[in-house]
C-alpha cells in the first residue's frame, strides 16, 4: 500500500484545537508531507479522558461514542497527544465493544508511533539547529510503550528519539531524570495544585540544568503545564510540540 | 483534611521537600541498578505475581495447611478477624507470661491494628527495635514509609530527639555517634524484655514456619532473648513452598533498597527449648478486599516500598500526607477498601503516571486500580459541587459538537480579553504558579475551515 492509499482521520484534542492551533497545523502538514490521505472529521471534540481520569467515566460515554462515530471510517486515527490515544485504546472498554468501537481502538495511533511504526520512517527531512530536551509523557511512555522507561529492565528504545535523532542540527540533551512525570495529570493540576506545580518546576529545572534551549514532547498537555511554569518564572526555555520540530526546516 | 491540603502544608518548606525527594530518588536509582543486574528480572516479577495470584485463589487451603504444619512444630496458632481481636489475643498471651516489657521488630500489621497504644494502656512497655521505628516512636509519630519509617527526619532532627529521650550530647547530627547511642539504649531493652513480637514477611504453608527480613538483626535479637515470641501476620503473607523464597527474597530487598538481600533473613520454624512461639493470623478487612475483583491484586503486596520511592507525588508530599498506615500508591488502593469516606482523596493523589506498577515486584496494576477507585468514589461519595458541575457539564458539551464550538469560542474570548486580576485570582488554582496559555486569534477548526475555502 502506498502512503497515499492510507486514509487517516486526524484527531486534534480539544485543548490543542482551542489553545494550540499551531500544533494541529504542524501535525496536519507533517502527515500531508508524508503523503498520507488526511481527513479532519468535523464535529470532533474530545476523547473523554478529562472525565475518566476524574472519576466521571460514566458521564463520558456520549463523548466516547461521538469519537467512534467521527473516526470509524478511517484506516488509522492519528493524534498529536499520547494521553488521548491511550485513553481511546485503554479506557473505551466502557462502551459496548461493537466492531466499530474495536476498530477505532485498534487503529488509534499517537503521531510519532504512527510515523515510525506504520509508515516506517524516521528521517522526515527536518532541520532544527537547537539543543532540545525531550519530555517523555507518562501515558505515551508507560501507557503506549513509545519507549523503554528507566524502571523497567530491557534494551533502550524510544520512538520520539528515533525521529529527533534524524533532525538536522538538532542536539538531543541528556537529562538527569529522563522520564519522571511532570505533574500535569489533568484535574490533578488543579486539585493537587501544590504538588503539581512543584513537579512541573522540578522537571523544567532539569531541562535548564541540562542546557536545553527547546523543551519538546509528544503530549501537549504536559507541555502546556510546563510552559505555564516557564512563562510565570520567565525562564529561558522555549516549549514546542514535537510535531512543530519535525515539521520545521530552519 | 485531604491529601492535597496536607501536601500543601508539607510543601511550605521547599528545601525539605527537595531533600526528601532526593533521598528517595536515590533509593529508587539504587533499586534500578540492582534489579536490572539480575538477568530475567521482569520474568522474576511475573513469577512473583503468579505465585501470589495462586495463593489468593487457594488461600483457605494454604492457611489450613500452614496452621497444621505450624501446630505440628509446636507453634500455637491464633486467628483474629479484626484489629481488636488481634490486640486482645496478644494481650492475653502477655498476661499469661506476666509480661510487662515487650520488644517489637518491624511490623506494619501491628501499626495497622494500633497495638502499641492498646498495650500501653494496659501498662505494658512496648519498644520498637528497628532504629527508624524507634525514632518515630520517640517522636510520637506514625512511620511515614513502610521500609524507611523515619525518612522524613533529618539527622539533625534525630540528634535533638535523642538528646531529649536518650540523654545524648549534642553532636550536630553525627550518625555514628547517634547509632552507637541507640544501640546502647536498645541493648538494655533487649536484655530486659519478657516477650518479643515480630512481623512476618513470608509464612511458608508447607513447613509451617515464618520468615522475617531485617537489616538490623533486631528480630533475632528480640526473639532469642525473650521467653516467648509472637509473630503477627496478615492472611496474605502465605507462600506455598519454601522454594518460593528463592523468588521473593530476590525480589524484596532489591525492590526495597537495592540490596541483593536483606542482611538477615530469619527463619522461625519452632520455639527454642523451654520457650513458646505464637503466630497470630489476622484478617482485618483482607477477605473483603479479596472479594473485590478489581482490587484483589492489591493483596499481592510484599511491602517493599518501591512504589513509594518511585512515586513523584509521594516523594514531594511525604508519607504523613496520606494519613493511613500504608502511605503512597499502595496505601491509596488499600485504604479506600477500609474506609471509603475517610480516604476518598487518596486515589486522586496521583497523576496515573504508572511508574508504581512498573516497579512493583509482584506486578500489582496500582495505577489502574487508582483509576477504578476514582470511578467508585465519584458514584458513592459526595463531590465538591464545583468539580461535579464542571465535569458533568463538560460531559454534555463535549458530546455535542455545536455546543462545544460555542463554548470553545467564548472560553478563548474570555481568556484573551478578561483583565489579568480576573484570571489570576484565588479561585484559579492553575494560575498560582503557572501562566495560562497565550490565546491565539483562531482555533485549529477555524484555521482549517479557512484553508479549505482557499483551496
Ligand atoms: S505495592 Fe508493590 S511496590 Fe508497593 S510496597 Fe507493595 S509490593 Fe512493593
XYZ file of C-alpha atoms and ligand atoms in Angstrom:
713
model
C 0.000 0.000 0.000
C 1.463 3.383 -0.897
C 1.072 6.126 1.637
C -1.496 7.943 -0.479
C -3.824 4.984 -0.158
C -3.767 5.260 3.620
C -6.788 7.123 4.917
C -6.004 8.899 8.142
C -8.527 10.607 10.383
C -6.765 13.421 12.151
C -7.682 13.791 15.790
C -6.921 17.174 17.306
C -7.512 17.127 21.071
C -9.908 19.752 22.381
C -7.331 21.878 24.185
C -4.946 21.788 21.194
C -7.751 22.850 18.914
C -8.655 25.810 21.121
C -5.305 26.868 22.530
C -2.512 25.465 20.381
C -3.734 25.573 16.759
C -0.096 25.674 15.603
C 0.359 22.116 16.906
C -2.635 20.919 14.930
C -1.350 22.702 11.852
C 2.110 21.169 12.153
C 0.613 17.708 12.617
C -1.580 18.060 9.548
C 1.222 19.447 7.382
C 3.572 16.720 8.521
C 1.146 13.968 7.645
C 0.493 15.557 4.268
C 4.220 15.769 3.596
C 4.418 12.072 4.298
C 1.890 11.575 1.554
C -0.956 10.038 3.503
C -4.532 10.919 2.744
C -5.514 13.056 5.747
C -9.051 13.926 6.751
C -10.137 16.117 9.609
C -13.591 14.951 10.622
C -15.756 17.901 11.511
C -17.665 17.764 14.752
C -14.905 16.120 16.755
C -14.482 17.300 20.307
C -12.543 15.279 22.850
C -11.596 11.720 23.803
C -13.264 11.779 27.208
C -10.050 11.484 29.162
C -10.547 14.512 31.447
C -13.763 12.964 32.693
C -12.486 9.413 33.021
C -9.424 10.393 34.976
C -11.559 12.451 37.332
C -13.870 9.549 38.066
C -16.664 10.638 35.729
C -16.205 7.874 33.205
C -19.946 7.172 33.149
C -20.656 10.759 32.094
C -18.173 10.482 29.244
C -19.948 7.798 27.239
C -21.559 10.378 24.943
C -18.123 11.803 24.153
C -16.601 8.397 23.510
C -19.468 7.375 21.236
C -19.104 10.606 19.300
C -15.404 9.873 18.914
C -16.129 6.449 17.471
C -18.759 7.854 15.145
C -16.345 10.511 13.877
C -13.408 8.213 13.307
C -14.941 4.942 12.292
C -14.328 5.455 8.573
C -10.543 5.699 8.551
C -7.710 3.218 8.279
C -5.944 4.989 11.095
C -6.757 7.629 13.653
C -3.753 9.788 14.397
C -3.395 12.472 17.057
C -0.556 14.559 18.456
C -1.267 13.503 22.029
C -0.207 10.249 23.639
C -2.576 10.513 26.556
C -5.711 10.922 24.416
C -4.762 7.981 22.251
C -4.013 5.945 25.357
C -7.459 6.782 26.654
C -9.109 5.607 23.445
C -7.112 2.386 23.410
C -7.352 1.613 27.082
C -10.492 3.136 28.521
C -13.034 2.813 25.738
C -13.770 -0.530 27.361
C -16.771 1.208 28.964
C -18.539 1.171 25.599
C -20.210 -1.857 24.145
C -17.478 -3.491 22.073
C -19.115 -3.251 18.658
C -16.948 -3.848 15.566
C -16.768 -0.042 15.136
C -15.530 0.539 18.663
C -12.949 -2.213 18.346
C -11.765 -0.879 15.029
C -11.299 2.635 16.339
C -9.478 1.397 19.421
C -7.150 -0.795 17.380
C -6.347 1.808 14.786
C -5.710 4.815 17.013
C -2.082 5.929 16.983
C -0.032 8.629 18.574
C 1.628 10.713 15.832
C 5.254 9.590 16.358
C 4.288 5.981 16.675
C 2.266 6.185 13.501
C 5.171 7.673 11.562
C 7.778 5.208 12.833
C 5.740 2.036 13.147
C 3.153 2.278 10.416
C 4.904 4.427 7.823
C 8.332 3.070 8.736
C 10.029 6.455 8.510
C 12.364 8.259 10.863
C 14.099 10.822 8.643
C 11.490 13.398 7.738
C 13.905 15.874 6.246
C 13.527 18.364 9.068
C 16.221 20.634 10.356
C 16.220 22.358 13.712
C 19.613 23.578 14.925
C 18.922 23.754 18.644
C 19.622 21.983 21.905
C 16.474 20.027 22.584
C 15.226 18.308 25.731
C 12.636 15.554 25.299
C 9.863 15.183 27.839
C 8.577 11.643 27.718
C 4.950 11.832 28.751
C 3.891 9.017 31.019
C 0.839 7.945 29.054
C 2.923 7.740 25.901
C 5.900 6.101 27.555
C 4.348 3.806 30.131
C 0.899 3.558 28.606
C 1.518 3.274 24.859
C 5.069 1.984 25.376
C 6.576 4.511 22.985
C 9.899 3.843 24.661
C 11.602 1.934 27.424
C 11.192 3.571 30.797
C 14.010 3.747 33.281
C 12.438 1.475 35.885
C 11.922 -1.445 33.513
C 14.698 -3.834 32.525
C 15.484 -4.151 28.835
C 17.051 -2.667 25.731
C 16.756 1.077 25.317
C 14.387 2.316 22.642
C 12.420 5.491 22.101
C 10.092 6.341 19.253
C 10.429 10.099 19.721
C 14.229 9.871 19.940
C 14.309 7.864 16.714
C 12.663 10.788 14.992
C 14.560 13.592 16.700
C 17.926 11.984 16.012
C 17.351 12.378 12.282
C 16.595 16.081 12.525
C 19.463 18.069 11.065
C 21.357 20.234 13.511
C 19.325 19.077 16.476
C 21.256 18.207 19.596
C 19.344 15.954 21.970
C 20.352 16.769 25.545
C 20.654 14.146 28.277
C 18.533 14.841 31.342
C 19.130 13.958 34.961
C 15.814 12.205 35.354
C 14.926 11.108 31.899
C 11.350 10.052 32.394
C 9.882 11.494 35.554
C 6.282 12.688 35.445
C 5.794 16.457 35.014
C 2.819 16.576 37.373
C 0.123 17.713 34.962
C -2.299 14.826 35.424
C -5.459 16.587 34.156
C -7.616 17.804 37.034
C -4.717 16.810 39.324
C -3.073 20.035 38.142
C -5.810 21.987 39.878
C -6.918 19.800 42.774
C -3.373 18.971 43.855
C -2.013 22.365 42.882
C 0.972 22.411 45.246
C 2.446 19.071 44.208
C 1.565 19.524 40.557
C 3.387 22.868 40.375
C 6.354 21.542 42.311
C 6.679 18.568 39.992
C 6.495 20.818 36.955
C 9.027 23.181 38.418
C 11.466 20.335 39.070
C 11.080 18.976 35.549
C 11.654 22.399 33.999
C 14.730 22.900 36.175
C 16.189 19.603 34.988
C 15.929 20.815 31.388
C 17.513 24.141 32.256
C 20.321 22.436 34.185
C 20.938 20.266 31.129
C 21.429 23.305 28.850
C 18.228 22.682 26.946
C 17.005 25.522 24.713
C 13.798 23.925 23.480
C 11.679 21.566 25.545
C 9.606 19.224 23.453
C 7.370 16.188 23.764
C 4.583 14.244 22.115
C 1.860 15.312 24.513
C 0.915 18.929 24.633
C -0.928 18.769 27.940
C 2.363 18.180 29.774
C 3.930 20.921 27.682
C 1.131 23.381 28.478
C 1.725 22.784 32.181
C 5.481 23.233 31.950
C 5.152 26.201 29.630
C 2.930 27.847 32.236
C 5.742 27.500 34.746
C 8.414 28.691 32.323
C 6.370 31.770 31.431
C 5.488 32.600 35.001
C 9.123 32.452 36.080
C 10.436 33.974 32.870
C 12.805 31.077 32.369
C 14.999 30.837 29.269
C 13.296 27.858 27.697
C 11.112 27.556 24.625
C 8.381 24.941 24.616
C 7.313 23.285 21.354
C 5.397 20.177 20.384
C 7.472 17.522 18.622
C 5.285 17.909 15.511
C 6.430 21.524 15.214
C 10.073 20.445 15.310
C 9.595 17.595 12.866
C 7.777 19.970 10.541
C 10.420 22.675 10.582
C 13.070 23.361 8.018
C 15.072 26.170 9.549
C -8.141 17.204 55.749
C -7.496 15.526 52.417
C -4.192 14.680 50.802
C -3.978 17.942 48.831
C -4.137 20.127 51.940
C -1.587 18.048 53.809
C 0.693 18.059 50.776
C 0.390 21.831 50.551
C 1.484 22.059 54.196
C 4.486 19.815 53.522
C 5.428 21.962 50.536
C 5.766 25.106 52.601
C 9.339 24.060 53.314
C 10.682 23.616 49.800
C 14.228 22.802 50.898
C 12.879 19.915 52.923
C 10.759 18.720 50.017
C 13.843 18.732 47.792
C 15.810 16.806 50.364
C 13.024 14.227 50.845
C 12.628 13.828 47.087
C 16.359 13.341 46.551
C 16.761 10.857 49.400
C 14.037 8.624 47.992
C 15.064 9.084 44.384
C 18.480 7.838 45.418
C 16.854 4.650 46.727
C 14.829 4.291 43.536
C 18.021 4.556 41.440
C 19.758 2.003 43.619
C 16.799 -0.274 43.068
C 17.028 0.160 39.282
C 20.685 -0.704 39.242
C 20.460 -3.756 41.399
C 17.251 -5.070 39.839
C 18.496 -4.648 36.298
C 21.625 -6.578 37.164
C 19.537 -9.674 37.697
C 19.066 -11.471 34.448
C 15.399 -12.104 33.871
C 14.225 -9.557 36.427
C 10.944 -8.918 34.628
C 10.339 -12.656 34.480
C 11.029 -12.907 38.189
C 8.341 -10.283 38.805
C 5.943 -12.250 36.656
C 6.720 -15.338 38.701
C 6.232 -13.496 41.982
C 2.914 -12.163 40.763
C 1.811 -15.591 39.571
C 2.641 -17.254 42.879
C 0.728 -14.589 44.777
C -2.277 -14.959 42.482
C -2.232 -18.688 43.109
C -2.054 -18.086 46.861
C -5.008 -15.729 46.788
C -7.208 -18.121 44.864
C -6.351 -21.001 47.209
C -5.962 -19.049 50.393
C -8.265 -21.236 52.502
C -6.338 -24.353 51.610
C -2.905 -22.839 52.208
C -3.879 -21.246 55.506
C -5.109 -24.521 56.910
C -2.045 -26.342 55.643
C 0.115 -23.685 57.262
C -1.736 -23.951 60.560
C -1.463 -27.731 60.625
C 2.252 -27.686 59.958
C 2.902 -24.898 62.434
C 0.991 -26.771 65.125
C 2.978 -29.917 64.387
C 6.081 -27.862 65.122
C 4.637 -26.910 68.490
C 3.686 -23.376 67.491
C 0.459 -22.017 68.929
C -1.698 -20.550 66.188
C -4.382 -17.904 66.782
C -6.908 -16.420 64.379
C -8.073 -12.817 64.556
C -10.810 -11.452 62.338
C -10.034 -7.830 63.147
C -7.635 -5.467 64.884
C -9.401 -5.665 68.197
C -9.190 -9.453 68.319
C -5.548 -9.288 67.306
C -4.729 -6.917 70.154
C -6.750 -8.900 72.695
C -5.054 -12.158 71.734
C -1.631 -10.611 72.139
C -2.572 -9.098 75.448
C -3.794 -12.445 76.763
C -0.519 -14.123 75.789
C 1.380 -11.368 77.571
C -0.805 -11.748 80.648
C -0.132 -15.463 80.711
C 3.589 -14.718 80.829
C 3.087 -11.866 83.211
C 4.980 -9.782 80.696
C 5.484 -6.088 81.345
C 8.209 -5.363 78.811
C 7.921 -6.121 75.119
C 10.322 -5.584 72.243
C 8.888 -5.447 68.765
C 10.615 -5.638 65.402
C 9.053 -4.008 62.398
C 5.506 -4.956 61.601
C 3.127 -2.818 59.580
C 0.301 -5.078 60.727
C 0.701 -4.110 64.386
C 0.740 -0.468 63.242
C -2.465 -1.118 61.330
C -4.028 -2.628 64.465
C -2.715 0.163 66.700
C -1.200 -2.409 69.005
C 1.226 -0.081 70.784
C -1.318 2.314 72.291
C -3.507 -0.657 73.210
C -0.730 -2.401 75.138
C 0.497 0.830 76.677
C -2.998 1.425 78.040
C -2.617 -1.923 79.843
C 0.608 -0.737 81.457
C 2.927 -2.654 79.152
C 6.086 -1.067 77.762
C 6.451 -1.700 74.016
C 9.743 -0.767 72.410
C 10.113 -0.733 68.647
C 13.594 -2.045 67.980
C 14.042 -1.145 64.343
C 16.080 2.069 64.535
C 13.808 4.047 62.220
C 10.740 2.831 64.061
C 12.284 3.684 67.412
C 12.923 7.192 66.158
C 9.318 7.772 65.154
C 8.130 6.089 68.317
C 10.147 8.514 70.428
C 8.809 11.384 68.329
C 5.284 10.033 68.896
C 4.626 9.942 65.179
C 3.467 7.188 62.857
C 6.005 5.841 60.346
C 5.994 7.851 57.122
C 7.291 4.972 54.976
C 6.934 1.224 55.349
C 10.615 0.390 54.900
C 12.195 3.689 55.954
C 9.843 4.753 58.751
C 11.801 7.894 59.702
C 12.750 9.038 56.216
C 11.028 12.364 56.883
C 13.500 13.133 59.673
C 16.947 14.614 59.127
C 19.908 13.510 61.204
C 19.725 16.868 62.949
C 16.114 16.131 63.924
C 17.255 12.799 65.336
C 20.033 14.492 67.276
C 17.555 16.743 69.053
C 15.160 13.869 69.672
C 17.862 11.677 71.219
C 19.082 14.492 73.461
C 15.591 14.713 74.840
C 14.883 10.997 75.238
C 18.241 9.216 75.489
C 20.227 11.971 77.158
C 22.741 12.161 74.349
C 25.129 15.057 73.886
C 24.558 17.487 71.010
C 26.530 16.081 68.056
C 25.315 18.159 65.144
C 23.686 15.016 63.753
C 26.710 12.710 63.789
C 25.319 9.398 62.513
C 27.996 7.133 64.083
C 27.553 8.682 67.481
C 23.757 8.571 67.298
C 23.650 4.965 66.118
C 26.082 3.984 68.883
C 23.862 5.582 71.490
C 20.743 3.976 70.025
C 22.479 0.606 70.199
C 23.282 1.027 73.882
C 19.747 2.120 74.600
C 18.215 -0.789 72.685
C 20.623 -3.388 74.109
C 19.237 -2.633 77.506
C 15.690 -3.060 76.229
C 16.518 -6.372 74.520
C 18.121 -7.794 77.652
C 15.155 -6.969 79.830
C 12.304 -7.895 77.510
C 9.818 -10.568 78.564
C 8.274 -11.182 75.163
C 9.318 -10.400 71.590
C 6.816 -9.510 68.891
C 7.755 -9.654 65.224
C 6.003 -9.188 61.943
C 6.116 -11.797 59.194
C 7.364 -11.319 55.653
C 6.577 -14.810 54.440
C 4.642 -17.677 56.014
C 5.516 -20.952 54.334
C 2.497 -23.253 54.036
C 4.394 -26.494 53.558
C 6.686 -26.022 56.562
C 4.549 -24.017 58.951
C 7.460 -21.654 59.533
C 7.745 -17.906 59.067
C 10.485 -15.722 57.609
C 11.289 -12.246 58.884
C 13.596 -9.943 56.927
C 15.526 -7.220 58.722
C 18.708 -5.290 58.176
C 19.497 -4.785 61.827
C 19.058 -8.288 63.165
C 16.644 -6.900 65.688
C 14.029 -9.588 65.151
C 16.535 -12.353 66.022
C 17.942 -10.435 68.934
C 14.497 -9.931 70.415
C 13.279 -13.476 69.843
C 16.415 -15.185 71.160
C 16.492 -13.217 74.385
C 12.810 -13.263 75.335
C 10.925 -16.244 76.707
C 8.177 -16.072 74.141
C 7.854 -14.984 70.528
C 4.646 -13.714 68.975
C 4.666 -13.381 65.190
C 1.806 -11.391 63.663
C 0.787 -11.856 60.054
C -1.956 -10.867 57.639
C -3.628 -13.786 55.875
C -1.999 -12.796 52.571
C 1.554 -13.419 53.785
C 1.356 -17.087 52.809
C 3.595 -18.610 50.171
C 3.047 -22.242 49.197
C 6.538 -23.723 49.487
C 9.911 -22.937 50.928
C 11.477 -22.901 47.472
C 9.339 -19.897 46.564
C 11.502 -17.874 48.922
C 14.036 -18.026 46.109
C 11.724 -15.781 44.140
C 10.548 -13.466 46.880
C 13.790 -12.895 48.759
C 15.409 -11.953 45.455
C 12.608 -9.509 44.697
C 12.082 -7.997 48.120
C 15.401 -6.422 49.099
C 16.303 -5.285 45.615
C 12.949 -3.568 45.244
C 13.111 -2.085 48.719
C 16.614 -0.672 48.974
C 18.654 -2.051 46.099
C 20.407 -4.573 48.326
C 20.767 -8.056 46.844
C 19.250 -9.468 50.018
C 18.354 -8.149 53.459
C 21.174 -8.543 55.979
C 19.073 -11.016 57.957
C 16.506 -13.395 56.538
C 15.478 -15.141 59.718
C 13.598 -18.415 59.576
C 11.478 -19.213 62.624
C 10.160 -22.736 62.411
C 9.567 -23.640 66.045
C 10.176 -22.367 69.543
C 13.525 -22.907 71.261
C 13.609 -25.434 74.090
C 11.686 -24.175 77.069
C 10.201 -21.231 75.181
C 6.936 -20.527 73.395
C 6.143 -19.417 69.893
C 2.792 -17.992 68.817
C 1.501 -16.920 65.447
C -1.474 -14.587 65.125
C -3.153 -14.727 61.718
C -5.180 -11.615 61.002
C -7.902 -10.787 58.511
C -8.898 -7.195 59.370
C -10.583 -6.385 56.074
C -8.438 -8.543 53.832
C -11.128 -11.039 52.836
C -13.348 -8.123 51.948
C -10.644 -6.753 49.656
C -10.199 -10.264 48.264
C -13.866 -10.262 47.294
C -13.438 -7.123 45.160
C -12.311 -8.490 41.865
C -10.855 -5.239 40.562
C -8.806 -4.714 43.697
C -7.894 -8.263 44.678
C -4.358 -7.990 43.340
C -3.596 -5.290 45.905
C -3.175 -8.216 48.314
C -0.107 -9.381 46.379
C 1.849 -6.656 48.146
C 5.047 -7.756 49.892
C 5.571 -4.311 51.462
C 8.826 -3.441 49.739
C 8.086 0.275 49.481
C 9.322 0.577 45.885
C 6.083 2.182 44.761
C 6.620 4.925 47.330
C 10.216 5.572 46.323
C 9.312 5.907 42.673
C 6.146 7.939 43.203
C 6.811 11.578 42.288
C 3.893 12.650 44.455
C 4.901 10.625 47.498
C 8.441 11.964 47.264
C 7.128 15.510 47.317
C 4.311 15.183 49.808
C 5.758 12.897 52.463
C 4.178 9.769 53.928
C 2.142 11.583 56.551
C 0.132 13.409 53.906
C -1.663 10.117 53.206
C -2.893 9.754 56.773
C -3.016 5.968 56.520
C -0.795 3.217 57.946
C 0.450 2.307 54.494
C 1.156 5.507 52.573
C 1.934 6.051 48.915
C 0.434 4.359 45.869
C -0.301 1.002 47.507
C -1.863 2.729 50.506
C -4.062 4.674 48.112
C -5.599 1.495 46.731
C -5.805 -0.347 50.062
C -7.253 2.438 52.196
C -10.492 3.115 50.275
C -11.423 -0.502 50.905
C -11.138 0.126 54.642
C -12.948 3.449 54.818
C -14.061 4.964 51.537
C -15.177 8.258 53.008
C -12.108 8.930 55.099
C -9.625 8.049 52.372
C -11.532 9.259 49.333
C -8.877 11.830 48.407
C -6.080 9.273 48.104
C -6.867 7.687 44.727
C -6.773 11.238 43.351
C -3.305 11.904 44.788
C -1.738 10.606 41.597
C -1.149 11.619 38.006
C -1.625 7.978 36.961
C 1.906 8.034 35.592
C 2.157 4.277 36.101
C 5.672 4.104 37.474
C 4.404 2.368 40.628
C 3.000 -0.526 38.620
C 6.298 -0.845 36.765
C 8.474 -1.154 39.862
C 6.124 -3.346 41.851
C 7.897 -6.699 42.289
C 4.588 -8.564 42.305
C 3.119 -6.623 39.413
C 0.145 -5.003 41.070
C -1.613 -2.802 38.498
C -1.614 0.029 41.007
C -2.356 2.923 38.673
C -5.245 1.083 37.060
C -6.723 0.398 40.455
C -6.385 4.079 41.326
C -8.414 4.893 38.215
C -11.052 2.340 39.203
C -11.365 3.659 42.754
C -11.937 7.133 41.328
C -14.984 5.926 39.425
C -16.389 4.348 42.574
C -15.679 7.352 44.781
C -17.434 9.741 42.419
C -20.509 7.486 42.496
C -20.567 6.904 46.219
C -19.109 9.927 47.932
C -20.333 13.495 47.869
C -18.204 15.512 45.481
C -17.344 19.208 45.650
C -20.168 20.981 43.785
C -17.859 22.946 41.509
C -15.884 19.910 40.395
C -19.040 17.911 39.844
C -20.863 20.549 37.843
C -17.837 21.376 35.705
C -17.237 17.766 34.780
C -20.882 16.885 34.271
C -21.321 19.924 32.033
C -18.176 19.004 30.138
C -19.661 15.558 29.567
C -22.654 17.154 27.849
C -20.860 19.928 25.978
C -18.151 17.674 24.602
C -20.670 15.183 23.272
C -22.398 17.935 21.263
C -20.132 19.458 18.608
C -22.224 22.619 18.234
C -22.256 23.401 21.921
C -18.554 22.656 22.044
C -17.765 25.114 19.301
C -19.640 27.857 21.075
C -18.072 27.070 24.409
C -14.586 26.979 22.932
C -15.067 30.343 21.321
C -16.385 32.061 24.405
C -13.724 30.483 26.631
C -10.995 31.713 24.327
C -12.663 35.113 24.172
C -12.753 35.324 27.961
C -9.174 34.160 28.306
C -7.997 36.731 25.836
C -9.959 39.736 26.968
C -10.502 39.346 30.685
C -8.219 41.526 32.798
C -5.352 39.722 34.494
C -6.768 40.112 38.010
C -9.898 38.236 36.961
C -7.973 35.327 35.590
C -5.323 35.076 38.268
C -7.464 35.132 41.369
C -7.745 32.817 44.343
C -10.207 30.558 42.611
C -7.810 29.786 39.846
C -5.511 27.093 41.220
C -3.871 26.759 37.829
C -2.638 30.334 37.912
C -0.944 30.241 41.299
C 2.398 29.099 39.981
C 1.702 28.837 36.242
C 0.644 31.195 33.489
C -2.290 30.280 31.315
C -1.591 29.607 27.655
C -1.400 32.652 25.472
C -4.524 32.816 23.337
C -4.149 32.643 19.571
C -6.584 34.523 17.375
C -8.175 31.419 15.952
C -8.733 27.779 16.778
C -7.480 24.926 14.645
C -11.053 24.373 13.486
C -11.327 27.919 12.206
C -7.934 27.769 10.540
C -8.834 24.525 8.823
C -12.091 25.884 7.502
C -10.415 28.955 6.058
C -7.753 26.841 4.425
C -10.324 24.626 2.812
C -12.096 27.653 1.408
C -8.877 28.932 -0.142
C -8.003 25.623 -1.714
S 2.547 -2.432 46.070
Fe 4.292 -3.462 45.119
S 5.856 -1.863 45.060
Fe 4.332 -1.142 46.529
S 5.041 -1.881 48.511
Fe 3.666 -3.446 47.714
S 4.994 -4.893 46.672
Fe 6.182 -3.039 46.943
